[in-house]
mmCIF file of C-alpha atoms and ligand atoms in Angstrom:
data_model
loop_
_atom_site.group_PDB
_atom_site.id
_atom_site.type_symbol
_atom_site.label_atom_id
_atom_site.label_comp_id
_atom_site.label_asym_id
_atom_site.label_seq_id
_atom_site.Cartn_x
_atom_site.Cartn_y
_atom_site.Cartn_z
ATOM 1 C CA MET Y 111 3.017 36.176 49.358
ATOM 2 C CA GLU Y 112 -0.358 36.205 47.622
ATOM 3 C CA LYS Y 113 -1.174 39.173 49.804
ATOM 4 C CA TYR Y 114 1.051 41.470 47.768
ATOM 5 C CA LEU Y 115 0.245 40.063 44.355
ATOM 6 C CA VAL Y 116 -1.670 42.302 41.962
ATOM 7 C CA LYS Y 117 -4.322 39.882 40.748
ATOM 8 C CA PRO Y 118 -5.152 40.424 37.103
ATOM 9 C CA LYS Y 119 -8.879 40.629 37.829
ATOM 10 C CA ASN Y 120 -8.745 42.786 40.970
ATOM 11 C CA LYS Y 121 -7.716 46.343 40.316
ATOM 12 C CA ILE Y 122 -5.578 47.823 43.064
ATOM 13 C CA ASN Y 123 -5.619 51.286 44.515
ATOM 14 C CA LEU Y 124 -2.176 52.298 45.767
ATOM 15 C CA SER Y 125 -3.525 54.712 48.350
ATOM 16 C CA GLN Y 126 -5.138 51.722 50.048
ATOM 17 C CA ILE Y 127 -1.942 49.717 50.332
ATOM 18 C CA ASP Y 128 -0.038 50.567 53.509
ATOM 19 C CA PRO Y 129 3.705 51.082 52.880
ATOM 20 C CA ASN Y 130 4.280 50.477 56.623
ATOM 21 C CA ASP Y 131 2.661 47.044 56.557
ATOM 22 C CA THR Y 132 4.757 44.296 58.195
ATOM 23 C CA SER Y 133 1.857 41.990 58.938
ATOM 24 C CA THR Y 134 3.130 38.732 57.461
ATOM 25 C CA PHE Y 135 6.171 38.601 59.766
ATOM 26 C CA ASP Y 136 5.823 37.961 63.501
ATOM 27 C CA GLY Y 137 9.338 38.623 64.737
ATOM 28 C CA ASP Y 138 11.336 41.790 65.273
ATOM 29 C CA LYS Y 139 13.868 43.477 62.996
ATOM 30 C CA ASN Y 140 16.685 41.261 64.247
ATOM 31 C CA SER Y 141 14.921 38.006 63.588
ATOM 32 C CA ALA Y 142 14.018 39.387 60.156
ATOM 33 C CA LYS Y 143 17.709 39.882 59.463
ATOM 34 C CA ASN Y 144 18.441 36.273 60.444
ATOM 35 C CA LYS Y 145 15.610 35.087 58.265
ATOM 36 C CA LEU Y 146 16.992 37.137 55.369
ATOM 37 C CA LYS Y 147 20.377 35.424 55.789
ATOM 38 C CA GLU Y 148 18.637 32.065 55.404
ATOM 39 C CA LEU Y 149 16.847 33.288 52.295
ATOM 40 C CA ASN Y 150 20.121 34.694 50.881
ATOM 41 C CA ASN Y 151 21.655 31.243 51.278
ATOM 42 C CA LYS Y 152 18.687 29.603 49.610
ATOM 43 C CA ILE Y 153 18.817 32.016 46.679
ATOM 44 C CA ALA Y 154 22.556 31.420 46.309
ATOM 45 C CA ARG Y 155 22.073 27.639 46.344
ATOM 46 C CA LEU Y 156 19.231 27.750 43.824
ATOM 47 C CA GLN Y 157 21.130 30.168 41.586
ATOM 48 C CA GLU Y 158 24.072 27.795 41.448
ATOM 49 C CA ILE Y 159 21.801 25.023 40.196
ATOM 50 C CA LEU Y 160 20.121 27.406 37.719
ATOM 51 C CA PHE Y 161 23.552 28.275 36.349
ATOM 52 C CA ALA Y 162 24.755 24.656 36.270
ATOM 53 C CA GLN Y 163 21.614 23.395 34.581
ATOM 54 C CA ASN Y 164 21.780 26.119 31.946
ATOM 55 C CA LYS Y 165 18.101 25.740 31.055
ATOM 56 C CA HIS Y 166 15.890 28.232 32.888
ATOM 57 C CA LYS Y 167 16.026 32.049 32.905
ATOM 58 C CA LEU Y 168 14.844 34.499 35.551
ATOM 59 C CA LEU Y 169 14.003 38.143 34.958
ATOM 60 C CA VAL Y 170 13.409 40.322 38.018
ATOM 61 C CA ILE Y 171 11.986 43.780 37.372
ATOM 62 C CA LEU Y 172 12.359 46.538 39.978
ATOM 63 C CA GLN Y 173 10.393 49.750 39.744
ATOM 64 C CA ALA Y 174 9.962 52.428 42.381
ATOM 65 C CA MET Y 175 10.120 56.095 43.203
ATOM 66 C CA ASP Y 176 13.563 57.490 44.084
ATOM 67 C CA THR Y 177 14.958 56.212 47.409
ATOM 68 C CA ALA Y 178 12.415 53.376 47.694
ATOM 69 C CA GLY Y 179 15.155 50.762 47.594
ATOM 70 C CA LYS Y 180 15.876 49.376 44.140
ATOM 71 C CA ASP Y 181 19.615 49.484 44.846
ATOM 72 C CA GLY Y 182 19.051 48.176 48.359
ATOM 73 C CA VAL Y 183 17.153 45.125 47.108
ATOM 74 C CA ILE Y 184 19.872 44.328 44.590
ATOM 75 C CA LYS Y 185 22.535 44.495 47.286
ATOM 76 C CA ASP Y 186 20.678 42.885 50.192
ATOM 77 C CA VAL Y 187 18.491 40.245 48.546
ATOM 78 C CA PHE Y 188 21.062 38.926 46.103
ATOM 79 C CA GLU Y 189 23.934 38.910 48.563
ATOM 80 C CA GLY Y 190 26.006 35.796 48.096
ATOM 81 C CA VAL Y 191 25.013 34.859 44.552
ATOM 82 C CA ASN Y 192 27.718 33.998 42.061
ATOM 83 C CA PRO Y 193 28.278 37.067 39.843
ATOM 84 C CA GLN Y 194 28.971 34.734 36.918
ATOM 85 C CA GLY Y 195 25.303 33.972 36.480
ATOM 86 C CA VAL Y 196 23.705 37.224 37.599
ATOM 87 C CA LYS Y 197 23.521 40.536 35.774
ATOM 88 C CA VAL Y 198 22.028 43.905 36.645
ATOM 89 C CA ALA Y 199 20.689 46.037 33.788
ATOM 90 C CA ASN Y 200 20.187 49.730 34.568
ATOM 91 C CA PHE Y 201 17.812 51.731 32.422
ATOM 92 C CA LYS Y 202 18.636 55.419 32.404
ATOM 93 C CA ARG Y 203 17.453 58.201 30.140
ATOM 94 C CA PRO Y 204 17.676 56.665 26.639
ATOM 95 C CA THR Y 205 20.621 57.618 24.421
ATOM 96 C CA GLU Y 206 20.169 59.105 20.945
ATOM 97 C CA GLU Y 207 20.677 55.677 19.445
ATOM 98 C CA GLU Y 208 18.178 54.061 21.790
ATOM 99 C CA LEU Y 209 15.635 56.786 21.083
ATOM 100 C CA SER Y 210 15.970 56.220 17.379
ATOM 101 C CA HIS Y 211 14.636 52.663 17.856
ATOM 102 C CA ASP Y 212 11.422 51.421 19.425
ATOM 103 C CA TYR Y 213 11.441 51.544 23.234
ATOM 104 C CA LEU Y 214 11.757 47.775 23.659
ATOM 105 C CA TRP Y 215 14.895 47.542 21.522
ATOM 106 C CA ARG Y 216 17.305 48.310 24.332
ATOM 107 C CA VAL Y 217 15.340 46.157 26.736
ATOM 108 C CA HIS Y 218 15.125 42.938 24.770
ATOM 109 C CA LYS Y 219 18.913 42.804 24.428
ATOM 110 C CA GLN Y 220 19.306 42.727 28.192
ATOM 111 C CA THR Y 221 16.910 39.864 28.947
ATOM 112 C CA PRO Y 222 18.412 36.728 30.507
ATOM 113 C CA GLY Y 223 19.868 33.846 28.568
ATOM 114 C CA LYS Y 224 19.739 30.252 29.766
ATOM 115 C CA GLY Y 225 21.097 29.778 33.269
ATOM 116 C CA GLU Y 226 20.996 33.492 34.001
ATOM 117 C CA ILE Y 227 19.286 35.814 36.425
ATOM 118 C CA VAL Y 228 18.917 39.377 35.198
ATOM 119 C CA ILE Y 229 17.709 42.145 37.484
ATOM 120 C CA PHE Y 230 16.237 45.193 35.794
ATOM 121 C CA ASN Y 231 16.921 48.349 37.802
ATOM 122 C CA ARG Y 232 14.128 50.331 36.120
ATOM 123 C CA SER Y 233 12.867 48.884 32.893
ATOM 124 C CA HIS Y 234 10.543 49.281 29.913
ATOM 125 C CA TYR Y 235 7.947 50.437 32.448
ATOM 126 C CA GLU Y 236 9.658 53.831 32.453
ATOM 127 C CA ASP Y 237 8.090 54.182 29.022
ATOM 128 C CA VAL Y 238 4.625 54.337 30.599
ATOM 129 C CA LEU Y 239 5.790 56.149 33.770
ATOM 130 C CA VAL Y 240 8.312 58.969 33.371
ATOM 131 C CA VAL Y 241 7.350 59.240 29.706
ATOM 132 C CA ARG Y 242 3.691 59.675 30.613
ATOM 133 C CA VAL Y 243 4.244 62.008 33.555
ATOM 134 C CA HIS Y 244 6.581 64.262 31.558
ATOM 135 C CA ASN Y 245 4.707 64.025 28.262
ATOM 136 C CA LEU Y 246 7.778 62.657 26.506
ATOM 137 C CA ALA Y 247 5.428 60.876 24.123
ATOM 138 C CA SER Y 248 1.828 61.591 23.192
ATOM 139 C CA LYS Y 249 -0.963 59.860 25.073
ATOM 140 C CA GLU Y 250 -1.905 58.110 21.880
ATOM 141 C CA LYS Y 251 1.575 56.600 21.837
ATOM 142 C CA TRP Y 252 2.048 55.537 25.452
ATOM 143 C CA GLU Y 253 -1.491 54.203 25.738
ATOM 144 C CA LYS Y 254 -0.688 51.446 23.275
ATOM 145 C CA ARG Y 255 2.354 50.389 25.240
ATOM 146 C CA TYR Y 256 0.555 48.423 27.950
ATOM 147 C CA GLN Y 257 -0.515 45.952 25.316
ATOM 148 C CA HIS Y 258 2.919 45.904 23.683
ATOM 149 C CA ILE Y 259 4.448 45.202 27.075
ATOM 150 C CA ASN Y 260 2.049 42.369 27.853
ATOM 151 C CA GLU Y 261 2.763 40.793 24.496
ATOM 152 C CA PHE Y 262 6.519 41.262 24.882
ATOM 153 C CA GLU Y 263 6.451 39.631 28.307
ATOM 154 C CA LYS Y 264 4.272 36.813 26.944
ATOM 155 C CA LEU Y 265 6.871 36.209 24.260
ATOM 156 C CA LEU Y 266 9.623 36.025 26.875
ATOM 157 C CA THR Y 267 7.706 33.631 29.126
ATOM 158 C CA ASP Y 268 6.593 31.448 26.186
ATOM 159 C CA GLU Y 269 10.265 31.107 25.338
ATOM 160 C CA GLY Y 270 11.178 29.968 28.841
ATOM 161 C CA THR Y 271 11.784 33.080 30.953
ATOM 162 C CA THR Y 272 10.235 33.393 34.402
ATOM 163 C CA ILE Y 273 9.317 37.017 35.132
ATOM 164 C CA VAL Y 274 8.620 38.613 38.520
ATOM 165 C CA LYS Y 275 7.970 42.315 38.902
ATOM 166 C CA PHE Y 276 8.235 44.377 42.069
ATOM 167 C CA PHE Y 277 6.925 47.818 42.824
ATOM 168 C CA LEU Y 278 8.640 49.026 46.006
ATOM 169 C CA HIS Y 279 5.972 51.070 47.710
ATOM 170 C CA ILE Y 280 6.979 53.917 50.039
ATOM 171 C CA ASP Y 281 5.037 57.028 50.946
ATOM 172 C CA LYS Y 282 5.942 60.621 50.291
ATOM 173 C CA HIS Y 283 6.879 61.266 53.895
ATOM 174 C CA GLU Y 284 9.310 58.346 53.968
ATOM 175 C CA GLN Y 285 10.905 59.640 50.772
ATOM 176 C CA LYS Y 286 11.399 63.020 52.434
ATOM 177 C CA GLU Y 287 13.255 61.411 55.328
ATOM 178 C CA ARG Y 288 15.450 59.369 53.017
ATOM 179 C CA LEU Y 289 16.275 62.326 50.778
ATOM 180 C CA GLN Y 290 17.075 64.382 53.874
ATOM 181 C CA SER Y 291 19.449 61.743 55.200
ATOM 182 C CA ARG Y 292 21.197 61.648 51.835
ATOM 183 C CA LEU Y 293 21.537 65.398 51.944
ATOM 184 C CA ASP Y 294 22.916 65.352 55.493
ATOM 185 C CA ASP Y 295 25.620 62.816 54.720
ATOM 186 C CA THR Y 296 28.347 63.811 52.261
ATOM 187 C CA THR Y 297 29.128 60.145 51.592
ATOM 188 C CA LYS Y 298 25.607 59.861 50.199
ATOM 189 C CA HIS Y 299 25.708 62.919 47.971
ATOM 190 C CA TRP Y 300 26.546 60.749 44.968
ATOM 191 C CA LYS Y 301 23.046 59.335 45.319
ATOM 192 C CA PHE Y 302 21.383 62.721 45.587
ATOM 193 C CA ASN Y 303 20.160 64.475 42.450
ATOM 194 C CA LEU Y 304 18.441 67.836 42.483
ATOM 195 C CA GLY Y 305 16.284 66.382 39.722
ATOM 196 C CA ASP Y 306 14.804 63.935 42.254
ATOM 197 C CA LEU Y 307 13.112 66.908 43.940
ATOM 198 C CA LYS Y 308 11.338 67.749 40.680
ATOM 199 C CA GLU Y 309 10.101 64.180 40.398
ATOM 200 C CA ARG Y 310 8.942 64.342 44.006
ATOM 201 C CA GLU Y 311 6.703 67.295 43.153
ATOM 202 C CA LEU Y 312 5.006 65.043 40.627
ATOM 203 C CA TRP Y 313 4.327 62.333 43.222
ATOM 204 C CA ASP Y 314 0.571 62.143 42.637
ATOM 205 C CA GLU Y 315 0.970 61.936 38.863
ATOM 206 C CA TYR Y 316 3.487 59.146 39.335
ATOM 207 C CA MET Y 317 1.155 57.237 41.652
ATOM 208 C CA LYS Y 318 -1.575 57.441 39.028
ATOM 209 C CA ALA Y 319 0.790 56.259 36.308
ATOM 210 C CA TYR Y 320 2.039 53.409 38.528
ATOM 211 C CA GLU Y 321 -1.475 52.358 39.428
ATOM 212 C CA ASP Y 322 -2.441 52.148 35.772
ATOM 213 C CA ALA Y 323 0.713 50.264 34.843
ATOM 214 C CA LEU Y 324 0.271 47.758 37.683
ATOM 215 C CA ASN Y 325 -3.385 47.186 36.868
ATOM 216 C CA LYS Y 326 -2.912 46.834 33.138
ATOM 217 C CA THR Y 327 0.205 44.677 33.108
ATOM 218 C CA SER Y 328 -0.088 42.266 36.012
ATOM 219 C CA THR Y 329 -0.710 38.973 34.265
ATOM 220 C CA ASP Y 330 -0.636 35.306 35.228
ATOM 221 C CA PHE Y 331 2.602 34.935 33.314
ATOM 222 C CA ALA Y 332 4.316 38.131 34.523
ATOM 223 C CA PRO Y 333 2.799 39.182 37.849
ATOM 224 C CA TRP Y 334 3.379 42.405 39.756
ATOM 225 C CA TYR Y 335 3.888 42.509 43.497
ATOM 226 C CA VAL Y 336 3.416 45.712 45.476
ATOM 227 C CA ILE Y 337 5.953 45.508 48.297
ATOM 228 C CA PRO Y 338 5.400 47.619 51.421
ATOM 229 C CA SER Y 339 8.825 49.278 51.602
ATOM 230 C CA ASN Y 340 8.847 51.904 54.324
ATOM 231 C CA LYS Y 341 10.629 49.283 56.432
ATOM 232 C CA LYS Y 342 13.702 48.141 54.571
ATOM 233 C CA TRP Y 343 13.988 44.861 56.490
ATOM 234 C CA TYR Y 344 10.436 43.910 55.568
ATOM 235 C CA ARG Y 345 10.885 44.905 51.934
ATOM 236 C CA ASN Y 346 13.992 42.704 51.678
ATOM 237 C CA LEU Y 347 12.306 39.771 53.358
ATOM 238 C CA ILE Y 348 9.242 39.751 51.135
ATOM 239 C CA VAL Y 349 11.185 40.222 47.900
ATOM 240 C CA ALA Y 350 13.593 37.440 48.917
ATOM 241 C CA GLU Y 351 10.707 35.086 49.692
ATOM 242 C CA ILE Y 352 9.122 35.710 46.306
ATOM 243 C CA ILE Y 353 12.449 35.109 44.538
ATOM 244 C CA VAL Y 354 12.947 31.833 46.416
ATOM 245 C CA ASP Y 355 9.433 30.837 45.453
ATOM 246 C CA ALA Y 356 9.997 31.652 41.764
ATOM 247 C CA LEU Y 357 13.249 29.658 41.688
ATOM 248 C CA THR Y 358 11.723 26.732 43.576
ATOM 249 C CA LYS Y 359 8.862 26.490 41.081
ATOM 250 C CA MET Y 360 11.422 25.878 38.318
ATOM 251 C CA LYS Y 361 12.211 22.480 39.913
ATOM 252 C CA LEU Y 362 15.894 23.042 39.241
ATOM 253 C CA GLU Y 363 18.232 20.065 39.102
ATOM 254 C CA TYR Y 364 21.957 19.667 38.664
ATOM 255 C CA PRO Y 365 22.533 18.278 35.177
ATOM 256 C CA LYS Y 366 23.748 14.723 34.812
ATOM 257 C CA SER Y 367 27.007 14.214 33.001
ATOM 258 C CA GLU Y 368 26.571 13.178 29.383
ATOM 259 C CA GLU Y 369 29.565 10.906 29.778
ATOM 260 C CA ASP Y 370 29.636 7.675 31.698
ATOM 261 C CA LEU Y 371 31.622 8.541 34.805
ATOM 262 C CA SER Y 372 31.159 5.224 36.576
ATOM 263 C CA GLY Y 373 34.434 3.498 37.242
ATOM 264 C CA VAL Y 374 36.484 6.558 36.310
ATOM 265 C CA GLU Y 375 39.713 6.520 38.253
ATOM 266 C CA ILE Y 376 41.877 9.560 38.743
ATOM 267 C CA LYS Y 377 45.546 8.607 38.700
HETATM 268 P P1 AMP N 189 18.439 56.576 38.391
HETATM 269 O O1 AMP N 189 17.836 55.220 38.196
HETATM 270 O O2 AMP N 189 18.011 57.213 39.667
HETATM 271 O O3 AMP N 189 19.905 56.586 38.195
HETATM 272 O O4 AMP N 189 17.848 57.556 37.271
HETATM 273 C C1 AMP N 189 17.641 57.177 35.974
HETATM 274 C C2 AMP N 189 16.713 58.184 35.348
HETATM 275 O O5 AMP N 189 16.484 57.814 33.997
HETATM 276 C C3 AMP N 189 15.373 58.270 36.029
HETATM 277 O O6 AMP N 189 15.029 59.587 36.280
HETATM 278 C C4 AMP N 189 14.440 57.627 35.018
HETATM 279 O O7 AMP N 189 13.133 58.113 35.080
HETATM 280 C C5 AMP N 189 15.124 57.977 33.715
HETATM 281 N N1 AMP N 189 14.679 57.076 32.641
HETATM 282 C C6 AMP N 189 14.771 55.741 32.592
HETATM 283 N N2 AMP N 189 14.177 55.253 31.478
HETATM 284 C C7 AMP N 189 13.694 56.312 30.804
HETATM 285 C C8 AMP N 189 12.978 56.468 29.589
HETATM 286 N N3 AMP N 189 12.636 55.418 28.846
HETATM 287 N N4 AMP N 189 12.661 57.730 29.198
HETATM 288 C C9 AMP N 189 13.012 58.787 29.950
HETATM 289 N N5 AMP N 189 13.690 58.711 31.111
HETATM 290 C C10 AMP N 189 14.030 57.499 31.541
HETATM 291 MG MG1 MG N 190 17.938 58.396 41.309
#
C-alpha cells in the first residue's frame, strides 16, 4: 500500500494522482467484494483482540470532498466489528462553545482510549481546509496549525495511539454524478445539501488546501494515504488493507488471565 502513502520527503501533486486508479488489484468488481469480505472478517477478529487486550488504540482519520465516501468507508470497511469497541466521531461546524476554545479542544476529547478504535468523520484538518478556503481565520492563524497538528499527533502516538489518515480522492466529474444521483432519488435527499454546491464551486481552492495539508502533515508517525476513490469497491479494498496492516503491526494478543485457572472445575 506504499503506492498511496504520502512520503514525508516527497511532495505530492493531487492533479497527478488518478482517482480512477485500480492498478493494485487484478480481479474484477465481484472478486473485490469477496476480498473485502475477507478483510472485514480480519478487521473484526483483530478488533476483538484489541478490545480484549485493552492496551492499544487506533485512530482513523477520514477526510474528503462531499460524496467521496467517508460514510461509505465507515459502513463498508468496518462491517462486522463489535460496536462496543468502535466509535465514530463526526466533526461538524463548531458550536459556540467549541469556537470559544482552541480548535483542538473538541478533537482531543474524542481520541481513542485503550482497546478502542475511533474513526474521525472529518477532523481537526477542517481547521486548515474549510477554514482556509472560507477565510474563517486569518492566514497568519491557520498557517501555524500544520505544526500544531503535527505536534498534537506526535503527542498521541508517543502516548500509544496508532494513527492512519485517509484522503478519499475523487474528481470533480465523479462528484457531479454522485450529487446528481442523490438529487434524483428522494431516499437520498437527506444526504443532499444545497451548501454542497457552493463547496463544489470552490473545488480548486479545496484541492490546493488539501495538497498543502497532505504535504505538511504526512509524518512517519501519522501518515496520510491518498486513496483513489472514483471506484467505491477499490476505495474500500485499499482502506481495509491499510487498516488490517495497522492492526497487524500492533502484534495484538489476547490477555492472559491474572488468576491461575489451571485445575478450575465448574460444578
Ligand atoms: P457533513 O460532514 O457533510 O455533515 O458536513 C459537516 C460540515 O461541517 C462540512 O461542511 C464541514 O466543512 C463543516 N465543518 C467541520 N469542521 C469545521 C470547522 N472546524 N470549521 C468550519 N466548518 C467545519
Ligand atoms: Mg455533506
